[in-house]
mmCIF file of C-alpha atoms in Angstrom:
data_model
loop_
_atom_site.group_PDB
_atom_site.id
_atom_site.type_symbol
_atom_site.label_atom_id
_atom_site.label_comp_id
_atom_site.label_asym_id
_atom_site.label_seq_id
_atom_site.Cartn_x
_atom_site.Cartn_y
_atom_site.Cartn_z
ATOM 1 C CA MET A 1 -37.827 -16.333 103.450
ATOM 2 C CA ARG A 2 -39.587 -17.545 100.326
ATOM 3 C CA ARG A 3 -42.455 -15.103 100.391
ATOM 4 C CA ALA A 4 -40.470 -12.138 99.616
ATOM 5 C CA PRO A 5 -39.384 -13.556 96.298
ATOM 6 C CA ALA A 6 -42.941 -14.315 95.456
ATOM 7 C CA ALA A 7 -44.491 -11.172 96.450
ATOM 8 C CA GLY A 8 -42.079 -9.439 94.312
ATOM 9 C CA ARG A 9 -42.882 -11.552 91.520
ATOM 10 C CA ALA A 10 -46.464 -10.759 92.184
ATOM 11 C CA LEU A 11 -45.850 -7.052 92.229
ATOM 12 C CA ALA A 12 -43.653 -7.227 88.960
ATOM 13 C CA ARG A 13 -46.504 -8.958 87.267
ATOM 14 C CA ALA A 14 -48.894 -6.195 88.612
ATOM 15 C CA ARG A 15 -46.947 -3.444 87.352
ATOM 16 C CA ALA A 16 -46.087 -5.200 83.891
ATOM 17 C CA ALA A 17 -49.935 -5.637 83.506
ATOM 18 C CA ALA A 18 -50.672 -1.823 84.437
ATOM 19 C CA GLY A 19 -48.035 -0.801 82.378
ATOM 20 C CA ARG A 20 -49.684 -2.818 79.207
ATOM 21 C CA ALA A 21 -53.082 -1.617 80.041
ATOM 22 C CA VAL A 22 -51.843 1.992 80.159
ATOM 23 C CA ALA A 23 -50.218 1.371 76.795
ATOM 24 C CA ARG A 24 -53.147 -0.069 75.289
ATOM 25 C CA VAL A 25 -55.357 2.910 76.268
ATOM 26 C CA SER A 26 -53.051 5.632 75.347
ATOM 27 C CA GLY A 27 -51.383 3.978 72.349
ATOM 28 C CA ARG A 28 -54.397 3.837 70.220
ATOM 29 C CA ALA A 29 -58.236 4.829 69.911
ATOM 30 C CA LEU A 30 -59.910 1.755 70.828
ATOM 31 C CA GLY A 31 -63.314 0.638 69.023
ATOM 32 C CA PRO A 32 -62.762 2.465 65.657
ATOM 33 C CA TYR A 33 -65.524 0.463 63.830
ATOM 34 C CA GLN A 34 -67.787 0.862 66.864
ATOM 35 C CA SER A 35 -67.418 4.615 66.800
ATOM 36 C CA ALA A 36 -67.702 4.947 63.190
ATOM 37 C CA VAL A 37 -71.190 3.071 63.300
ATOM 38 C CA VAL A 38 -72.359 5.445 65.976
ATOM 39 C CA ARG A 39 -71.174 8.475 64.160
ATOM 40 C CA ILE A 40 -72.838 7.211 60.813
ATOM 41 C CA GLY A 41 -75.934 6.170 62.891
ATOM 42 C CA PHE A 42 -76.784 9.297 64.892
ATOM 43 C CA SER A 43 -75.902 11.740 62.052
ATOM 44 C CA ALA A 44 -78.037 9.901 59.673
ATOM 45 C CA THR A 45 -80.884 9.827 62.236
ATOM 46 C CA TRP A 46 -80.739 13.248 62.741
ATOM 47 C CA LEU A 47 -80.298 14.175 58.926
ATOM 48 C CA PHE A 48 -83.304 12.061 58.083
ATOM 49 C CA PHE A 49 -85.487 13.774 60.891
ATOM 50 C CA LEU A 50 -84.638 17.227 59.860
ATOM 51 C CA LEU A 51 -85.232 16.368 56.131
ATOM 52 C CA ARG A 52 -88.732 14.677 57.007
ATOM 53 C CA GLU A 53 -89.635 17.694 58.928
ATOM 54 C CA PHE A 54 -88.449 20.313 56.401
ATOM 55 C CA PRO A 55 -92.011 21.477 55.509
ATOM 56 C CA HIS A 56 -92.851 22.164 59.032
ATOM 57 C CA ARG A 57 -89.681 23.330 60.164
ATOM 58 C CA ALA A 58 -90.997 26.633 61.050
ATOM 59 C CA GLU A 59 -93.637 25.275 63.344
ATOM 60 C CA LEU A 60 -91.394 23.041 65.096
ATOM 61 C CA TYR A 61 -88.244 24.942 65.682
ATOM 62 C CA GLY A 62 -89.033 28.435 64.119
ATOM 63 C CA PRO A 63 -91.182 31.767 64.280
ATOM 64 C CA ASP A 64 -94.225 29.903 63.350
ATOM 65 C CA GLY A 65 -94.341 27.725 66.155
ATOM 66 C CA PRO A 66 -96.532 27.729 69.489
ATOM 67 C CA TRP A 67 -93.492 27.971 71.430
ATOM 68 C CA SER A 68 -92.617 31.480 70.703
ATOM 69 C CA PHE A 69 -89.370 33.442 71.047
ATOM 70 C CA ALA A 70 -90.170 35.031 74.098
ATOM 71 C CA LEU A 71 -91.030 31.767 75.858
ATOM 72 C CA ALA A 72 -87.777 30.131 74.765
ATOM 73 C CA GLU A 73 -85.934 33.184 75.958
ATOM 74 C CA ARG A 74 -87.637 32.787 79.359
ATOM 75 C CA LEU A 75 -86.674 29.071 79.630
ATOM 76 C CA ILE A 76 -83.172 29.362 78.448
ATOM 77 C CA ALA A 77 -82.603 32.269 81.247
ATOM 78 C CA SER A 78 -83.559 30.064 83.757
ATOM 79 C CA ASN A 79 -82.016 26.551 82.732
ATOM 80 C CA HIS A 80 -78.883 28.154 81.112
ATOM 81 C CA ALA A 81 -79.077 25.782 77.727
ATOM 82 C CA PHE A 82 -77.015 26.716 74.767
ATOM 83 C CA SER A 83 -78.875 27.515 71.461
ATOM 84 C CA VAL A 84 -77.675 29.882 68.775
ATOM 85 C CA LEU A 85 -81.240 30.414 67.656
ATOM 86 C CA MET A 86 -81.557 32.640 70.616
ATOM 87 C CA TRP A 87 -78.993 35.044 68.895
ATOM 88 C CA SER A 88 -81.793 36.458 66.611
ATOM 89 C CA ASP A 89 -85.475 35.834 66.137
ATOM 90 C CA SER A 90 -85.068 36.705 62.280
ATOM 91 C CA GLY A 91 -86.471 34.263 60.007
ATOM 92 C CA LEU A 92 -83.261 34.525 58.035
ATOM 93 C CA TRP A 93 -81.084 33.335 61.012
ATOM 94 C CA PHE A 94 -83.341 30.327 61.697
ATOM 95 C CA GLU A 95 -83.115 29.063 58.176
ATOM 96 C CA THR A 96 -79.295 29.533 58.013
ATOM 97 C CA VAL A 97 -79.279 27.420 61.338
ATOM 98 C CA TYR A 98 -81.492 24.958 59.910
ATOM 99 C CA ALA A 99 -79.472 24.477 56.844
ATOM 100 C CA LEU A 100 -76.417 24.308 58.505
ATOM 101 C CA SER A 101 -77.541 21.582 60.784
ATOM 102 C CA VAL A 102 -78.667 19.642 57.724
ATOM 103 C CA ALA A 103 -75.354 20.227 56.121
ATOM 104 C CA SER A 104 -73.296 19.288 59.223
ATOM 105 C CA ALA A 105 -75.413 16.023 59.721
ATOM 106 C CA LEU A 106 -74.587 14.966 56.036
ATOM 107 C CA LEU A 107 -70.884 15.847 56.365
ATOM 108 C CA LEU A 108 -70.414 14.052 59.693
ATOM 109 C CA MET A 109 -72.328 10.808 58.282
ATOM 110 C CA LEU A 110 -69.776 10.907 55.525
ATOM 111 C CA GLY A 111 -66.853 11.600 57.744
ATOM 112 C CA TRP A 112 -65.795 14.855 55.897
ATOM 113 C CA ARG A 113 -63.429 17.061 58.156
ATOM 114 C CA THR A 114 -64.951 15.216 61.182
ATOM 115 C CA ARG A 115 -63.690 17.415 63.899
ATOM 116 C CA ALA A 116 -65.282 20.477 62.667
ATOM 117 C CA SER A 117 -68.434 18.756 61.247
ATOM 118 C CA SER A 118 -68.998 16.958 64.548
ATOM 119 C CA ALA A 119 -68.650 20.476 66.445
ATOM 120 C CA VAL A 120 -71.056 22.228 64.075
ATOM 121 C CA PHE A 121 -73.336 19.103 64.459
ATOM 122 C CA MET A 122 -73.553 19.459 68.176
ATOM 123 C CA VAL A 123 -74.366 23.028 67.934
ATOM 124 C CA GLY A 124 -77.278 22.389 65.384
ATOM 125 C CA VAL A 125 -78.527 19.495 67.725
ATOM 126 C CA LEU A 126 -78.525 21.604 70.897
ATOM 127 C CA SER A 127 -79.663 24.908 69.182
ATOM 128 C CA LEU A 128 -82.908 23.217 67.425
ATOM 129 C CA GLN A 129 -83.807 21.008 70.512
ATOM 130 C CA ASN A 130 -83.219 23.620 73.231
ATOM 131 C CA ARG A 131 -85.244 26.110 71.045
ATOM 132 C CA SER A 132 -88.324 24.042 71.435
ATOM 133 C CA VAL A 133 -87.989 21.408 74.416
ATOM 134 C CA PHE A 134 -91.507 19.882 73.602
ATOM 135 C CA MET A 135 -90.420 18.461 70.125
ATOM 136 C CA GLY A 136 -89.487 14.860 70.543
ATOM 137 C CA ASP A 137 -90.123 11.418 71.126
ATOM 138 C CA GLY A 138 -87.202 10.283 73.429
ATOM 139 C CA GLY A 139 -84.754 9.798 70.772
ATOM 140 C CA ASP A 140 -84.008 13.292 70.958
ATOM 141 C CA ASN A 141 -82.666 12.974 74.276
ATOM 142 C CA VAL A 142 -80.252 10.284 73.149
ATOM 143 C CA ILE A 143 -79.274 12.289 70.173
ATOM 144 C CA HIS A 144 -78.821 15.357 72.438
ATOM 145 C CA LEU A 145 -76.179 13.460 74.597
ATOM 146 C CA MET A 146 -74.562 11.670 71.944
ATOM 147 C CA ALA A 147 -73.833 14.913 69.791
ATOM 148 C CA ILE A 148 -71.754 15.911 72.646
ATOM 149 C CA TYR A 149 -69.935 12.695 73.153
ATOM 150 C CA LEU A 150 -69.019 12.356 69.434
ATOM 151 C CA VAL A 151 -66.885 15.686 69.561
ATOM 152 C CA LEU A 152 -64.768 13.918 71.968
ATOM 153 C CA THR A 153 -64.185 10.925 70.055
ATOM 154 C CA ARG A 154 -61.957 9.899 66.745
ATOM 155 C CA CYS A 155 -64.849 8.519 65.098
ATOM 156 C CA ALA A 156 -63.675 8.755 61.478
ATOM 157 C CA GLN A 157 -60.560 6.525 61.437
ATOM 158 C CA VAL A 158 -62.418 4.088 59.329
ATOM 159 C CA TRP A 159 -65.520 4.225 57.018
ATOM 160 C CA SER A 160 -65.033 7.985 56.269
ATOM 161 C CA LEU A 161 -63.786 10.537 53.726
ATOM 162 C CA ASP A 162 -61.279 11.626 56.218
ATOM 163 C CA ALA A 163 -59.646 8.219 56.350
ATOM 164 C CA ARG A 164 -59.741 8.067 52.729
ATOM 165 C CA ARG A 165 -57.874 11.262 52.370
ATOM 166 C CA ALA A 166 -55.491 9.981 55.113
ATOM 167 C CA ARG A 167 -54.629 7.062 53.106
ATOM 168 C CA LEU A 168 -54.101 8.891 49.822
ATOM 169 C CA ARG A 169 -52.246 11.777 51.079
ATOM 170 C CA GLY A 170 -50.750 10.750 54.514
ATOM 171 C CA SER A 171 -52.712 13.156 56.438
ATOM 172 C CA ALA A 172 -56.425 13.712 57.198
ATOM 173 C CA SER A 173 -55.715 17.451 57.785
ATOM 174 C CA ALA A 174 -54.258 17.897 54.387
ATOM 175 C CA GLY A 175 -55.702 20.580 51.825
ATOM 176 C CA ALA A 176 -56.871 24.071 52.507
ATOM 177 C CA ALA A 177 -60.493 23.377 53.531
ATOM 178 C CA GLY A 178 -59.568 22.471 57.112
ATOM 179 C CA PRO A 179 -58.156 25.880 57.705
ATOM 180 C CA VAL A 180 -60.641 27.820 55.952
ATOM 181 C CA LEU A 181 -63.417 25.907 57.657
ATOM 182 C CA TRP A 182 -61.850 26.496 61.119
ATOM 183 C CA GLY A 183 -61.126 30.045 60.275
ATOM 184 C CA VAL A 184 -64.856 30.616 59.717
ATOM 185 C CA LEU A 185 -65.571 28.744 62.957
ATOM 186 C CA GLY A 186 -63.336 30.870 64.687
ATOM 187 C CA ALA A 187 -64.856 34.080 63.487
ATOM 188 C CA VAL A 188 -68.334 32.867 64.613
ATOM 189 C CA PHE A 189 -66.934 32.075 67.951
ATOM 190 C CA ALA A 190 -65.268 35.465 68.363
ATOM 191 C CA TYR A 191 -68.452 37.089 67.402
ATOM 192 C CA GLY A 192 -70.465 34.989 69.883
ATOM 193 C CA ALA A 193 -67.579 35.835 72.826
ATOM 194 C CA VAL A 194 -67.658 39.561 72.207
ATOM 195 C CA THR A 195 -71.440 39.874 72.140
ATOM 196 C CA ASP A 196 -71.646 37.695 75.145
ATOM 197 C CA ARG A 197 -73.795 35.206 73.709
ATOM 198 C CA PHE A 198 -72.136 32.252 75.213
ATOM 199 C CA GLY A 199 -72.289 31.370 78.848
ATOM 200 C CA TYR A 200 -69.013 30.856 80.505
ATOM 201 C CA GLY A 201 -69.021 27.246 80.407
ATOM 202 C CA TRP A 202 -69.756 27.145 76.577
ATOM 203 C CA LEU A 203 -67.348 29.719 76.273
ATOM 204 C CA ALA A 204 -64.515 27.925 77.713
ATOM 205 C CA ALA A 205 -65.466 24.429 75.850
ATOM 206 C CA PHE A 206 -65.646 26.122 72.607
ATOM 207 C CA ALA A 207 -62.288 28.056 73.022
ATOM 208 C CA ALA A 208 -60.474 24.868 73.970
ATOM 209 C CA LEU A 209 -61.835 22.766 71.131
ATOM 210 C CA TRP A 210 -60.656 25.651 68.698
ATOM 211 C CA VAL A 211 -57.029 26.052 70.362
ATOM 212 C CA VAL A 212 -56.682 22.358 70.374
ATOM 213 C CA CYS A 213 -57.462 21.955 66.781
ATOM 214 C CA ALA A 214 -55.150 24.912 65.696
ATOM 215 C CA VAL A 215 -52.462 23.295 67.759
ATOM 216 C CA TRP A 216 -53.007 19.991 66.110
ATOM 217 C CA TRP A 217 -53.093 21.309 62.510
ATOM 218 C CA MET A 218 -49.871 23.169 63.255
ATOM 219 C CA ALA A 219 -47.975 19.969 64.832
ATOM 220 C CA ASP A 220 -49.333 17.842 61.983
ATOM 221 C CA ARG A 221 -48.108 20.438 59.195
ATOM 222 C CA TYR A 222 -44.847 21.228 60.578
ATOM 223 C CA GLU A 223 -43.777 18.278 62.767
ATOM 224 C CA PRO A 224 -45.833 15.301 61.711
ATOM 225 C CA GLU A 225 -43.142 12.859 63.175
ATOM 226 C CA GLY A 226 -41.953 14.980 66.200
ATOM 227 C CA GLU A 227 -42.527 14.567 70.054
ATOM 228 C CA GLY A 228 -45.533 17.238 69.994
ATOM 229 C CA ARG A 229 -47.297 15.283 67.368
ATOM 230 C CA ALA A 230 -46.970 12.057 69.249
ATOM 231 C CA ALA A 231 -47.945 13.748 72.728
ATOM 232 C CA LEU A 232 -51.354 15.014 70.980
ATOM 233 C CA ASP A 233 -51.828 11.463 69.451
ATOM 234 C CA VAL A 234 -51.741 10.331 73.133
ATOM 235 C CA LEU A 235 -53.851 13.000 74.534
ATOM 236 C CA ALA A 236 -56.459 12.347 71.644
ATOM 237 C CA ASN A 237 -56.639 8.706 72.356
ATOM 238 C CA LEU A 238 -57.048 9.130 76.064
ATOM 239 C CA VAL A 239 -59.887 11.591 75.359
ATOM 240 C CA HIS A 240 -61.524 9.133 72.644
ATOM 241 C CA ASN A 241 -61.269 6.396 74.865
ATOM 242 C CA ALA A 242 -62.810 8.108 77.737
ATOM 243 C CA GLY A 243 -65.382 9.361 75.388
ATOM 244 C CA LEU A 244 -66.297 5.645 74.158
ATOM 245 C CA LEU A 245 -66.612 4.600 77.686
ATOM 246 C CA VAL A 246 -68.724 7.220 78.626
ATOM 247 C CA ILE A 247 -71.070 6.322 75.488
ATOM 248 C CA MET A 248 -71.201 2.517 76.641
ATOM 249 C CA ALA A 249 -72.046 3.691 80.018
ATOM 250 C CA GLU A 250 -74.709 5.948 78.889
ATOM 251 C CA VAL A 251 -76.412 3.249 76.918
ATOM 252 C CA CYS A 252 -76.300 0.736 79.998
ATOM 253 C CA LEU A 253 -77.733 3.480 82.159
ATOM 254 C CA ILE A 254 -80.608 4.043 79.634
ATOM 255 C CA TYR A 255 -81.389 0.528 79.786
ATOM 256 C CA ALA A 256 -81.228 -0.018 83.651
ATOM 257 C CA THR A 257 -83.492 2.935 84.427
ATOM 258 C CA ALA A 258 -85.909 2.120 81.805
ATOM 259 C CA GLY A 259 -86.221 -1.622 83.149
ATOM 260 C CA TRP A 260 -86.297 -0.777 86.675
ATOM 261 C CA TYR A 261 -88.752 2.106 86.375
ATOM 262 C CA LYS A 262 -90.953 -0.597 84.540
ATOM 263 C CA ILE A 263 -90.607 -2.967 87.221
ATOM 264 C CA GLN A 264 -92.472 -0.405 89.346
ATOM 265 C CA GLY A 265 -95.455 -0.045 87.017
ATOM 266 C CA SER A 266 -98.346 -2.225 87.589
ATOM 267 C CA ARG A 267 -98.940 -2.579 83.852
ATOM 268 C CA TRP A 268 -95.824 -3.923 83.504
ATOM 269 C CA GLN A 269 -95.973 -6.106 86.516
ATOM 270 C CA ASP A 270 -99.408 -7.860 85.221
ATOM 271 C CA GLY A 271 -98.075 -7.966 81.610
ATOM 272 C CA THR A 272 -100.693 -5.810 80.016
ATOM 273 C CA ALA A 273 -98.364 -2.611 79.267
ATOM 274 C CA LEU A 274 -98.009 -3.218 75.537
ATOM 275 C CA TYR A 275 -101.760 -3.576 75.127
ATOM 276 C CA TYR A 276 -102.601 0.126 75.749
ATOM 277 C CA PRO A 277 -100.436 1.981 73.266
ATOM 278 C CA LEU A 278 -101.781 -0.393 70.371
ATOM 279 C CA GLY A 279 -105.206 1.122 71.035
ATOM 280 C CA LEU A 280 -104.005 4.774 70.649
ATOM 281 C CA ASP A 281 -104.470 6.431 67.043
ATOM 282 C CA TYR A 282 -101.184 8.353 67.506
ATOM 283 C CA PHE A 283 -99.265 5.088 67.884
ATOM 284 C CA THR A 284 -100.953 2.760 65.407
ATOM 285 C CA PRO A 285 -99.616 3.635 61.831
ATOM 286 C CA TRP A 286 -100.807 0.183 60.879
ATOM 287 C CA PRO A 287 -104.210 -0.394 62.613
ATOM 288 C CA GLY A 288 -104.671 -3.958 61.431
ATOM 289 C CA LEU A 289 -101.298 -5.117 62.547
ATOM 290 C CA SER A 290 -101.510 -3.521 65.917
ATOM 291 C CA GLY A 291 -105.042 -5.006 66.235
ATOM 292 C CA VAL A 292 -104.023 -8.508 65.352
ATOM 293 C CA LEU A 293 -101.089 -8.023 68.117
ATOM 294 C CA ALA A 294 -103.329 -6.470 70.727
ATOM 295 C CA GLY A 295 -105.986 -9.432 70.311
ATOM 296 C CA SER A 296 -103.436 -12.067 71.393
ATOM 297 C CA GLY A 297 -103.132 -11.722 75.235
ATOM 298 C CA THR A 298 -100.295 -14.382 75.111
ATOM 299 C CA MET A 299 -98.074 -12.205 72.623
ATOM 300 C CA VAL A 300 -98.873 -9.126 74.903
ATOM 301 C CA MET A 301 -97.525 -10.654 77.822
ATOM 302 C CA LEU A 302 -94.659 -12.443 76.470
ATOM 303 C CA LEU A 303 -93.537 -8.954 74.964
ATOM 304 C CA SER A 304 -94.042 -7.004 77.888
ATOM 305 C CA TYR A 305 -92.035 -9.118 80.263
ATOM 306 C CA GLY A 306 -89.645 -9.746 77.537
ATOM 307 C CA THR A 307 -88.797 -6.159 77.227
ATOM 308 C CA VAL A 308 -88.318 -5.699 81.014
ATOM 309 C CA ALA A 309 -86.013 -8.693 81.328
ATOM 310 C CA VAL A 310 -83.925 -7.603 78.457
ATOM 311 C CA GLN A 311 -83.441 -3.923 79.338
ATOM 312 C CA VAL A 312 -82.803 -5.075 83.156
ATOM 313 C CA ALA A 313 -80.375 -7.933 82.190
ATOM 314 C CA PHE A 314 -78.367 -6.158 79.475
ATOM 315 C CA PRO A 315 -75.956 -3.767 81.760
ATOM 316 C CA PHE A 316 -75.020 -6.814 83.514
ATOM 317 C CA THR A 317 -74.246 -9.112 80.582
ATOM 318 C CA VAL A 318 -71.705 -6.554 78.901
ATOM 319 C CA PHE A 319 -68.785 -8.433 80.088
ATOM 320 C CA ASN A 320 -70.091 -11.695 78.609
ATOM 321 C CA ARG A 321 -69.663 -11.696 75.086
ATOM 322 C CA ARG A 322 -72.042 -14.479 73.927
ATOM 323 C CA ILE A 323 -74.919 -13.276 76.236
ATOM 324 C CA LYS A 324 -74.414 -9.779 75.468
ATOM 325 C CA ASN A 325 -74.587 -10.260 71.742
ATOM 326 C CA VAL A 326 -77.914 -12.291 72.145
ATOM 327 C CA LEU A 327 -79.485 -9.560 74.248
ATOM 328 C CA LEU A 328 -78.164 -6.772 71.860
ATOM 329 C CA ALA A 329 -79.688 -8.682 69.006
ATOM 330 C CA LEU A 330 -83.080 -8.712 70.737
ATOM 331 C CA MET A 331 -82.774 -5.264 71.765
ATOM 332 C CA MET A 332 -82.445 -3.967 68.073
ATOM 333 C CA LEU A 333 -85.270 -6.387 67.094
ATOM 334 C CA GLU A 334 -87.200 -4.562 69.626
ATOM 335 C CA HIS A 335 -86.533 -1.167 68.539
ATOM 336 C CA ALA A 336 -87.200 -2.192 64.755
ATOM 337 C CA GLY A 337 -90.469 -3.476 66.182
ATOM 338 C CA ILE A 338 -91.293 -0.281 67.808
ATOM 339 C CA ALA A 339 -90.367 1.598 64.741
ATOM 340 C CA VAL A 340 -93.167 -0.538 62.565
ATOM 341 C CA LEU A 341 -95.895 -1.198 65.279
ATOM 342 C CA LEU A 342 -95.779 2.288 67.285
ATOM 343 C CA GLY A 343 -94.647 4.622 64.440
ATOM 344 C CA LEU A 344 -91.383 6.017 66.020
ATOM 345 C CA PRO A 345 -88.762 5.363 63.560
ATOM 346 C CA PHE A 346 -86.267 7.821 64.884
ATOM 347 C CA PHE A 347 -86.335 6.874 68.438
ATOM 348 C CA SER A 348 -85.748 3.350 67.120
ATOM 349 C CA MET A 349 -83.015 4.780 65.000
ATOM 350 C CA ALA A 350 -81.320 6.592 67.652
ATOM 351 C CA MET A 351 -81.657 3.587 70.059
ATOM 352 C CA ILE A 352 -80.197 1.114 67.371
ATOM 353 C CA ALA A 353 -77.264 3.629 66.727
ATOM 354 C CA ALA A 354 -76.560 3.630 70.469
ATOM 355 C CA ASP A 355 -76.653 -0.027 70.673
ATOM 356 C CA ALA A 356 -74.145 -0.320 67.977
ATOM 357 C CA VAL A 357 -71.267 0.672 70.343
ATOM 358 C CA PHE A 358 -71.429 -2.841 71.636
ATOM 359 C CA LEU A 359 -71.478 -4.684 68.171
ATOM 360 C CA PRO A 360 -68.578 -7.153 67.994
ATOM 361 C CA THR A 361 -65.599 -6.009 65.645
ATOM 362 C CA PRO A 362 -65.748 -9.256 63.418
ATOM 363 C CA PHE A 363 -69.294 -8.680 62.470
ATOM 364 C CA LEU A 364 -68.687 -4.972 61.547
ATOM 365 C CA LEU A 365 -65.796 -6.122 59.580
ATOM 366 C CA TRP A 366 -68.097 -8.437 57.766
ATOM 367 C CA LEU A 367 -70.748 -5.959 57.449
ATOM 368 C CA GLY A 368 -68.404 -3.264 55.795
ATOM 369 C CA ALA A 369 -66.992 -5.943 53.561
ATOM 370 C CA ARG A 370 -70.331 -6.584 52.268
ATOM 371 C CA ALA A 371 -71.348 -2.840 51.832
ATOM 372 C CA ALA A 372 -68.009 -2.299 50.096
ATOM 373 C CA GLY A 373 -68.743 -5.492 47.538
ATOM 374 C CA GLY A 374 -72.284 -3.980 46.934
ATOM 375 C CA VAL A 375 -71.067 -0.459 46.240
ATOM 376 C CA ARG A 376 -68.469 -2.056 43.632
ATOM 377 C CA ARG A 377 -71.198 -4.118 42.116
ATOM 378 C CA VAL A 378 -73.455 -1.308 41.764
ATOM 379 C CA ARG A 379 -70.828 0.886 40.172
ATOM 380 C CA GLY A 380 -69.475 -1.847 37.749
ATOM 381 C CA VAL A 381 -65.939 -0.854 38.415
ATOM 382 C CA LEU A 382 -64.759 -3.968 39.990
ATOM 383 C CA PRO A 383 -66.202 -7.772 39.876
ATOM 384 C CA PRO A 384 -67.435 -8.949 43.205
ATOM 385 C CA ALA A 385 -64.507 -9.730 45.325
ATOM 386 C CA LYS A 386 -63.950 -10.479 48.976
ATOM 387 C CA ALA A 387 -62.943 -7.483 50.789
ATOM 388 C CA GLY A 388 -60.579 -7.207 53.657
ATOM 389 C CA PRO A 389 -60.718 -5.369 56.735
ATOM 390 C CA VAL A 390 -60.102 -1.748 56.558
ATOM 391 C CA ARG A 391 -56.980 -0.581 58.758
ATOM 392 C CA PRO A 392 -57.736 2.323 60.958
ATOM 393 C CA VAL A 393 -55.322 5.429 60.044
ATOM 394 C CA ARG A 394 -53.377 7.611 62.234
ATOM 395 C CA SER A 395 -55.035 10.940 61.916
ATOM 396 C CA ALA A 396 -56.616 13.894 63.929
ATOM 397 C CA VAL A 397 -60.058 12.848 63.653
#
């Protein structure tokens, strides 16, 4: 007779816990600082890459490259990839797409009209990378995936111009720039749809994104405190949290596959794998430094084994905060070393930006406070002061 009340209480506690979990996932967008760092990191990586390669843009992705327009057409016809560069082979169209890619990366980094700029950013990344598939160093694959995931997240709740506008005006969608921007994007989308430039999948995705953003703007303008606006907030929170979970899973998958594939290689098994790239001219921007490191068999062995151990172990430590933070710091240092020793700065920047999704919130708050204090001191507007945490804003982004 006593088991029934006990079972009932256990069931009630389980239901209460499930209700709290659902309320937390649907009630707010989790990880606002982590998603902001990921947004800034990937947009900055792509922006700096495009600016560095600006003198060589036509050879990399344009009409002067060895991967001709006809070859790109044949490949895209077989793999059904998306690229607006395939709409025309004119030089003017290529320059326009390249310029918009640079502008969208800058605007996304600053967090201006983030939903629209993230969509244009994704289009720019996919268009350029799918146009010339052999241009990249591994980091381009990560940027390729994250550009898609960022469209799903509310990555401008903090540290963005949208968040600043929401604090000053009460809404991130205030002003005429948003409707004008989405109107232009809608016209481009309509042109692509009428001329059959999209595949059915991309056509449905862009149509859904445009319609949802239009409905959001109308609800935010005409019913800011109504049930429709609240329902859209819940939907956006769910999509954001799912997107953030996918980003975390993607990072774990990258390290797990990289680590386990390394284990199967004989050079990684005997601890000499790092020695060989240090002797290649392509991967030695600092020959003296590479020579010193390659000359130490102990360091080569420790770094080779350490790389494998950290990559294999990381996915299993994400639920242990202390161990995860230690391995996270080691991986970021590893990528910084790759940038310096092997001359792969953009690959390292992309991986560090991906790793940032696991950074602890107190550290990000401390980092943001220090950055804000540095900006104030440079401007000379205010004396040095201890900045408090920035509160995420309720907005459409």
